[in-house]
Amino acid sequence: MSAGLRLILYDRTCVNRAGLGLTRAWSAGSVLYSVLRRSDGAHGAQNWEEGLEWLSSFRADQPIDEVQYWGHGKWGRLLLAGASLDAGALLASHRYHRALRDIRERLSDRARIWFRTCETFGAAQGHDFAHRCTDFFGRPAAGHTFIIGYWQSGLHLLEPGNAPTWAPTEG
């Protein structure tokens, strides 16, 4: 059985007037991951629609073993260009649901998701998001409860069907 894809999606809109910002770090990091053979593809998206479409269609004939999202976050949500993706996106009536369902269908049995964002798994909202996300995808997800910075602090992993074990006051 061949290995599935390891994909990175990042926010390419985090740039200030001087052309600096976290987008440059995320872009450079994705190149480094490619050189080190830790990823099979990366995409800087301007919005959720573009990013989710890329994840659902990039080398569509291959399964996905890992998805990492590099961007901003806050309790229970991911941010891209300031737009939020939260547990509501998992509902059938949400505009992102179809793309998320398509991504779910591509996930291998050993797939995992890592939200490399600040605070996404923090507070009660982060607990809810972590629980609903792992149940929706049927795969483990990792996320952070603190502002992560260089150290990537407050990392927790949740398996589908389980409840978060870290304190909702963390972060």
PDB file of C-alpha atoms in Angstrom:
ATOM      1  CA  MET A   1       0.000   0.000   0.000  1.00  0.00           C
ATOM      2  CA  SER A   2       1.451   3.340  -1.003  1.00  0.00           C
ATOM      3  CA  ALA A   3       1.672   6.273   1.345  1.00  0.00           C
ATOM      4  CA  GLY A   4      -0.895   9.018   1.089  1.00  0.00           C
ATOM      5  CA  LEU A   5      -0.202  12.689   0.578  1.00  0.00           C
ATOM      6  CA  ARG A   6       0.987  15.047   3.308  1.00  0.00           C
ATOM      7  CA  LEU A   7      -0.483  18.449   2.478  1.00  0.00           C
ATOM      8  CA  ILE A   8      -0.020  21.947   3.890  1.00  0.00           C
ATOM      9  CA  LEU A   9      -2.536  24.730   3.468  1.00  0.00           C
ATOM     10  CA  TYR A  10      -1.551  28.188   4.698  1.00  0.00           C
ATOM     11  CA  ASP A  11      -2.936  31.723   4.764  1.00  0.00           C
ATOM     12  CA  ARG A  12      -1.170  33.773   2.105  1.00  0.00           C
ATOM     13  CA  THR A  13      -2.870  37.034   3.120  1.00  0.00           C
ATOM     14  CA  CYS A  14      -0.926  37.722   6.324  1.00  0.00           C
ATOM     15  CA  VAL A  15       1.335  40.384   4.818  1.00  0.00           C
ATOM     16  CA  ASN A  16       1.786  43.988   5.954  1.00  0.00           C
ATOM     17  CA  ARG A  17       2.573  47.069   3.854  1.00  0.00           C
ATOM     18  CA  ALA A  18       6.306  46.341   3.991  1.00  0.00           C
ATOM     19  CA  GLY A  19       5.675  42.898   2.510  1.00  0.00           C
ATOM     20  CA  LEU A  20       6.456  41.214   5.806  1.00  0.00           C
ATOM     21  CA  GLY A  21       4.232  39.014   7.923  1.00  0.00           C
ATOM     22  CA  LEU A  22       3.641  35.415   8.807  1.00  0.00           C
ATOM     23  CA  THR A  23       2.818  34.462   5.217  1.00  0.00           C
ATOM     24  CA  ARG A  24       6.531  34.693   4.412  1.00  0.00           C
ATOM     25  CA  ALA A  25       7.356  32.327   7.284  1.00  0.00           C
ATOM     26  CA  TRP A  26       4.601  29.890   6.286  1.00  0.00           C
ATOM     27  CA  SER A  27       5.657  29.981   2.644  1.00  0.00           C
ATOM     28  CA  ALA A  28       9.338  29.443   3.511  1.00  0.00           C
ATOM     29  CA  GLY A  29       8.390  26.690   5.966  1.00  0.00           C
ATOM     30  CA  SER A  30       6.373  24.883   3.322  1.00  0.00           C
ATOM     31  CA  VAL A  31       9.380  24.982   0.957  1.00  0.00           C
ATOM     32  CA  LEU A  32      11.614  23.632   3.721  1.00  0.00           C
ATOM     33  CA  TYR A  33       9.125  20.829   4.447  1.00  0.00           C
ATOM     34  CA  SER A  34       9.142  19.937   0.752  1.00  0.00           C
ATOM     35  CA  VAL A  35      12.956  19.869   0.591  1.00  0.00           C
ATOM     36  CA  LEU A  36      13.047  17.688   3.727  1.00  0.00           C
ATOM     37  CA  ARG A  37      10.365  15.454   2.148  1.00  0.00           C
ATOM     38  CA  ARG A  38       7.916  16.118   4.979  1.00  0.00           C
ATOM     39  CA  SER A  39       5.190  17.289   2.607  1.00  0.00           C
ATOM     40  CA  ASP A  40       3.955  16.419  -0.849  1.00  0.00           C
ATOM     41  CA  GLY A  41       2.260  19.702  -1.597  1.00  0.00           C
ATOM     42  CA  ALA A  42       1.560  23.120  -0.149  1.00  0.00           C
ATOM     43  CA  HIS A  43      -0.758  25.936  -1.106  1.00  0.00           C
ATOM     44  CA  GLY A  44      -1.119  29.500   0.100  1.00  0.00           C
ATOM     45  CA  ALA A  45      -4.798  30.405  -0.139  1.00  0.00           C
ATOM     46  CA  GLN A  46      -6.509  33.792  -0.202  1.00  0.00           C
ATOM     47  CA  ASN A  47      -9.804  32.450   1.181  1.00  0.00           C
ATOM     48  CA  TRP A  48     -11.424  29.289   2.501  1.00  0.00           C
ATOM     49  CA  GLU A  49     -13.147  28.460  -0.770  1.00  0.00           C
ATOM     50  CA  GLU A  50      -9.840  28.420  -2.645  1.00  0.00           C
ATOM     51  CA  GLY A  51      -8.015  26.533   0.091  1.00  0.00           C
ATOM     52  CA  LEU A  52     -10.637  23.839   0.576  1.00  0.00           C
ATOM     53  CA  GLU A  53     -10.954  23.382  -3.187  1.00  0.00           C
ATOM     54  CA  TRP A  54      -7.175  22.846  -3.414  1.00  0.00           C
ATOM     55  CA  LEU A  55      -7.239  20.278  -0.602  1.00  0.00           C
ATOM     56  CA  SER A  56     -10.107  18.377  -2.190  1.00  0.00           C
ATOM     57  CA  SER A  57      -8.628  18.354  -5.708  1.00  0.00           C
ATOM     58  CA  PHE A  58      -4.800  18.344  -5.480  1.00  0.00           C
ATOM     59  CA  ARG A  59      -3.635  15.014  -6.968  1.00  0.00           C
ATOM     60  CA  ALA A  60      -7.191  13.810  -6.480  1.00  0.00           C
ATOM     61  CA  ASP A  61      -6.337  10.228  -7.426  1.00  0.00           C
ATOM     62  CA  GLN A  62      -4.278   9.814  -4.230  1.00  0.00           C
ATOM     63  CA  PRO A  63      -5.429   9.516  -0.623  1.00  0.00           C
ATOM     64  CA  ILE A  64      -4.408  12.055   2.008  1.00  0.00           C
ATOM     65  CA  ASP A  65      -2.450  10.938   5.097  1.00  0.00           C
ATOM     66  CA  GLU A  66      -1.977  14.368   6.668  1.00  0.00           C
ATOM     67  CA  VAL A  67      -3.399  17.855   6.421  1.00  0.00           C
ATOM     68  CA  GLN A  68      -1.738  20.749   8.209  1.00  0.00           C
ATOM     69  CA  TYR A  69      -3.276  24.198   8.292  1.00  0.00           C
ATOM     70  CA  TRP A  70      -0.829  27.027   9.058  1.00  0.00           C
ATOM     71  CA  GLY A  71      -2.601  30.251   9.881  1.00  0.00           C
ATOM     72  CA  HIS A  72      -4.276  32.219  12.615  1.00  0.00           C
ATOM     73  CA  GLY A  73      -6.800  30.841  15.040  1.00  0.00           C
ATOM     74  CA  LYS A  74      -8.806  31.640  18.107  1.00  0.00           C
ATOM     75  CA  TRP A  75     -10.857  29.495  20.474  1.00  0.00           C
ATOM     76  CA  GLY A  76     -12.787  26.995  18.386  1.00  0.00           C
ATOM     77  CA  ARG A  77     -11.999  28.467  15.013  1.00  0.00           C
ATOM     78  CA  LEU A  78      -9.484  28.736  12.214  1.00  0.00           C
ATOM     79  CA  LEU A  79      -8.934  32.023  10.437  1.00  0.00           C
ATOM     80  CA  LEU A  80      -7.929  32.643   6.834  1.00  0.00           C
ATOM     81  CA  ALA A  81      -7.853  36.217   5.571  1.00  0.00           C
ATOM     82  CA  GLY A  82      -9.908  37.065   8.660  1.00  0.00           C
ATOM     83  CA  ALA A  83     -12.706  34.647   7.713  1.00  0.00           C
ATOM     84  CA  SER A  84     -13.617  32.034  10.281  1.00  0.00           C
ATOM     85  CA  LEU A  85     -14.017  28.299   9.853  1.00  0.00           C
ATOM     86  CA  ASP A  86     -15.571  26.800  12.989  1.00  0.00           C
ATOM     87  CA  ALA A  87     -17.692  23.799  13.984  1.00  0.00           C
ATOM     88  CA  GLY A  88     -20.647  25.318  12.119  1.00  0.00           C
ATOM     89  CA  ALA A  89     -18.854  24.512   8.855  1.00  0.00           C
ATOM     90  CA  LEU A  90     -19.374  20.821   9.596  1.00  0.00           C
ATOM     91  CA  LEU A  91     -23.146  21.188   9.312  1.00  0.00           C
ATOM     92  CA  ALA A  92     -24.755  20.122   6.026  1.00  0.00           C
ATOM     93  CA  SER A  93     -26.291  23.567   5.564  1.00  0.00           C
ATOM     94  CA  HIS A  94     -22.930  25.412   5.681  1.00  0.00           C
ATOM     95  CA  ARG A  95     -21.304  26.648   2.477  1.00  0.00           C
ATOM     96  CA  TYR A  96     -18.000  24.850   3.308  1.00  0.00           C
ATOM     97  CA  HIS A  97     -19.630  21.522   4.165  1.00  0.00           C
ATOM     98  CA  ARG A  98     -19.430  19.974   0.700  1.00  0.00           C
ATOM     99  CA  ALA A  99     -15.713  20.743   0.335  1.00  0.00           C
ATOM    100  CA  LEU A 100     -15.023  19.419   3.845  1.00  0.00           C
ATOM    101  CA  ARG A 101     -16.969  16.265   3.028  1.00  0.00           C
ATOM    102  CA  ASP A 102     -14.930  15.837  -0.175  1.00  0.00           C
ATOM    103  CA  ILE A 103     -11.703  16.183   1.828  1.00  0.00           C
ATOM    104  CA  ARG A 104     -12.991  13.650   4.368  1.00  0.00           C
ATOM    105  CA  GLU A 105     -13.604  11.151   1.548  1.00  0.00           C
ATOM    106  CA  ARG A 106      -9.942  11.411   0.504  1.00  0.00           C
ATOM    107  CA  LEU A 107      -8.520  10.762   3.964  1.00  0.00           C
ATOM    108  CA  SER A 108      -6.713   7.459   4.399  1.00  0.00           C
ATOM    109  CA  ASP A 109      -7.416   5.261   7.409  1.00  0.00           C
ATOM    110  CA  ARG A 110      -4.205   6.519   9.023  1.00  0.00           C
ATOM    111  CA  ALA A 111      -4.808  10.204   8.229  1.00  0.00           C
ATOM    112  CA  ARG A 112      -4.426  12.982  10.771  1.00  0.00           C
ATOM    113  CA  ILE A 113      -5.138  16.690  10.815  1.00  0.00           C
ATOM    114  CA  TRP A 114      -2.969  19.304  12.509  1.00  0.00           C
ATOM    115  CA  PHE A 115      -4.181  22.850  13.066  1.00  0.00           C
ATOM    116  CA  ARG A 116      -0.932  24.782  13.489  1.00  0.00           C
ATOM    117  CA  THR A 117      -2.776  27.852  14.661  1.00  0.00           C
ATOM    118  CA  CYS A 118      -2.926  29.775  17.905  1.00  0.00           C
ATOM    119  CA  GLU A 119      -5.558  28.802  20.469  1.00  0.00           C
ATOM    120  CA  THR A 120      -7.864  26.771  18.203  1.00  0.00           C
ATOM    121  CA  PHE A 121      -8.260  23.978  20.788  1.00  0.00           C
ATOM    122  CA  GLY A 122      -8.368  26.395  23.742  1.00  0.00           C
ATOM    123  CA  ALA A 123     -11.328  27.252  25.974  1.00  0.00           C
ATOM    124  CA  ALA A 124     -14.764  25.599  25.855  1.00  0.00           C
ATOM    125  CA  GLN A 125     -15.170  26.604  22.192  1.00  0.00           C
ATOM    126  CA  GLY A 126     -11.915  24.796  21.365  1.00  0.00           C
ATOM    127  CA  HIS A 127     -13.107  21.662  23.154  1.00  0.00           C
ATOM    128  CA  ASP A 128     -16.306  21.714  21.104  1.00  0.00           C
ATOM    129  CA  PHE A 129     -14.449  22.291  17.839  1.00  0.00           C
ATOM    130  CA  ALA A 130     -11.900  19.539  18.546  1.00  0.00           C
ATOM    131  CA  HIS A 131     -14.623  17.038  19.438  1.00  0.00           C
ATOM    132  CA  ARG A 132     -16.903  17.847  16.504  1.00  0.00           C
ATOM    133  CA  CYS A 133     -14.022  18.025  14.020  1.00  0.00           C
ATOM    134  CA  THR A 134     -12.566  14.622  14.935  1.00  0.00           C
ATOM    135  CA  ASP A 135     -16.005  13.042  14.844  1.00  0.00           C
ATOM    136  CA  PHE A 136     -16.801  14.620  11.456  1.00  0.00           C
ATOM    137  CA  PHE A 137     -13.528  13.539   9.828  1.00  0.00           C
ATOM    138  CA  GLY A 138     -13.295  10.252  11.732  1.00  0.00           C
ATOM    139  CA  ARG A 139      -9.587  10.896  12.184  1.00  0.00           C
ATOM    140  CA  PRO A 140      -7.402  12.304  14.973  1.00  0.00           C
ATOM    141  CA  ALA A 141      -6.725  16.017  15.033  1.00  0.00           C
ATOM    142  CA  ALA A 142      -4.055  18.038  16.788  1.00  0.00           C
ATOM    143  CA  GLY A 143      -4.382  21.660  17.801  1.00  0.00           C
ATOM    144  CA  HIS A 144      -2.961  24.236  20.149  1.00  0.00           C
ATOM    145  CA  THR A 145      -4.490  25.934  23.186  1.00  0.00           C
ATOM    146  CA  PHE A 146      -2.000  28.819  23.486  1.00  0.00           C
ATOM    147  CA  ILE A 147      -0.500  31.483  21.263  1.00  0.00           C
ATOM    148  CA  ILE A 148       2.038  29.137  19.762  1.00  0.00           C
ATOM    149  CA  GLY A 149       4.927  31.258  18.528  1.00  0.00           C
ATOM    150  CA  TYR A 150       8.179  29.466  17.792  1.00  0.00           C
ATOM    151  CA  TRP A 151       7.629  26.802  20.482  1.00  0.00           C
ATOM    152  CA  GLN A 152       4.296  25.501  19.168  1.00  0.00           C
ATOM    153  CA  SER A 153       3.010  25.366  22.761  1.00  0.00           C
ATOM    154  CA  GLY A 154      -0.190  23.866  24.127  1.00  0.00           C
ATOM    155  CA  LEU A 155      -0.368  21.032  21.598  1.00  0.00           C
ATOM    156  CA  HIS A 156      -3.067  18.400  22.161  1.00  0.00           C
ATOM    157  CA  LEU A 157      -4.254  15.432  20.132  1.00  0.00           C
ATOM    158  CA  LEU A 158      -7.816  14.165  20.132  1.00  0.00           C
ATOM    159  CA  GLU A 159      -9.025  10.861  18.706  1.00  0.00           C
ATOM    160  CA  PRO A 160     -12.514  10.530  17.193  1.00  0.00           C
ATOM    161  CA  GLY A 161     -15.194   9.580  19.710  1.00  0.00           C
ATOM    162  CA  ASN A 162     -13.217  10.917  22.664  1.00  0.00           C
ATOM    163  CA  ALA A 163     -13.700  14.038  24.737  1.00  0.00           C
ATOM    164  CA  PRO A 164     -10.874  16.509  25.300  1.00  0.00           C
ATOM    165  CA  THR A 165      -8.899  15.799  28.479  1.00  0.00           C
ATOM    166  CA  TRP A 166      -7.160  19.172  28.781  1.00  0.00           C
ATOM    167  CA  ALA A 167      -8.665  21.930  30.889  1.00  0.00           C
ATOM    168  CA  PRO A 168     -11.033  24.335  29.125  1.00  0.00           C
ATOM    169  CA  THR A 169      -9.176  27.123  30.939  1.00  0.00           C
ATOM    170  CA  GLU A 170      -5.960  26.205  29.118  1.00  0.00           C
ATOM    171  CA  GLY A 171      -4.921  28.914  26.766  1.00  0.00           C
TER     172      GLY A 171
END
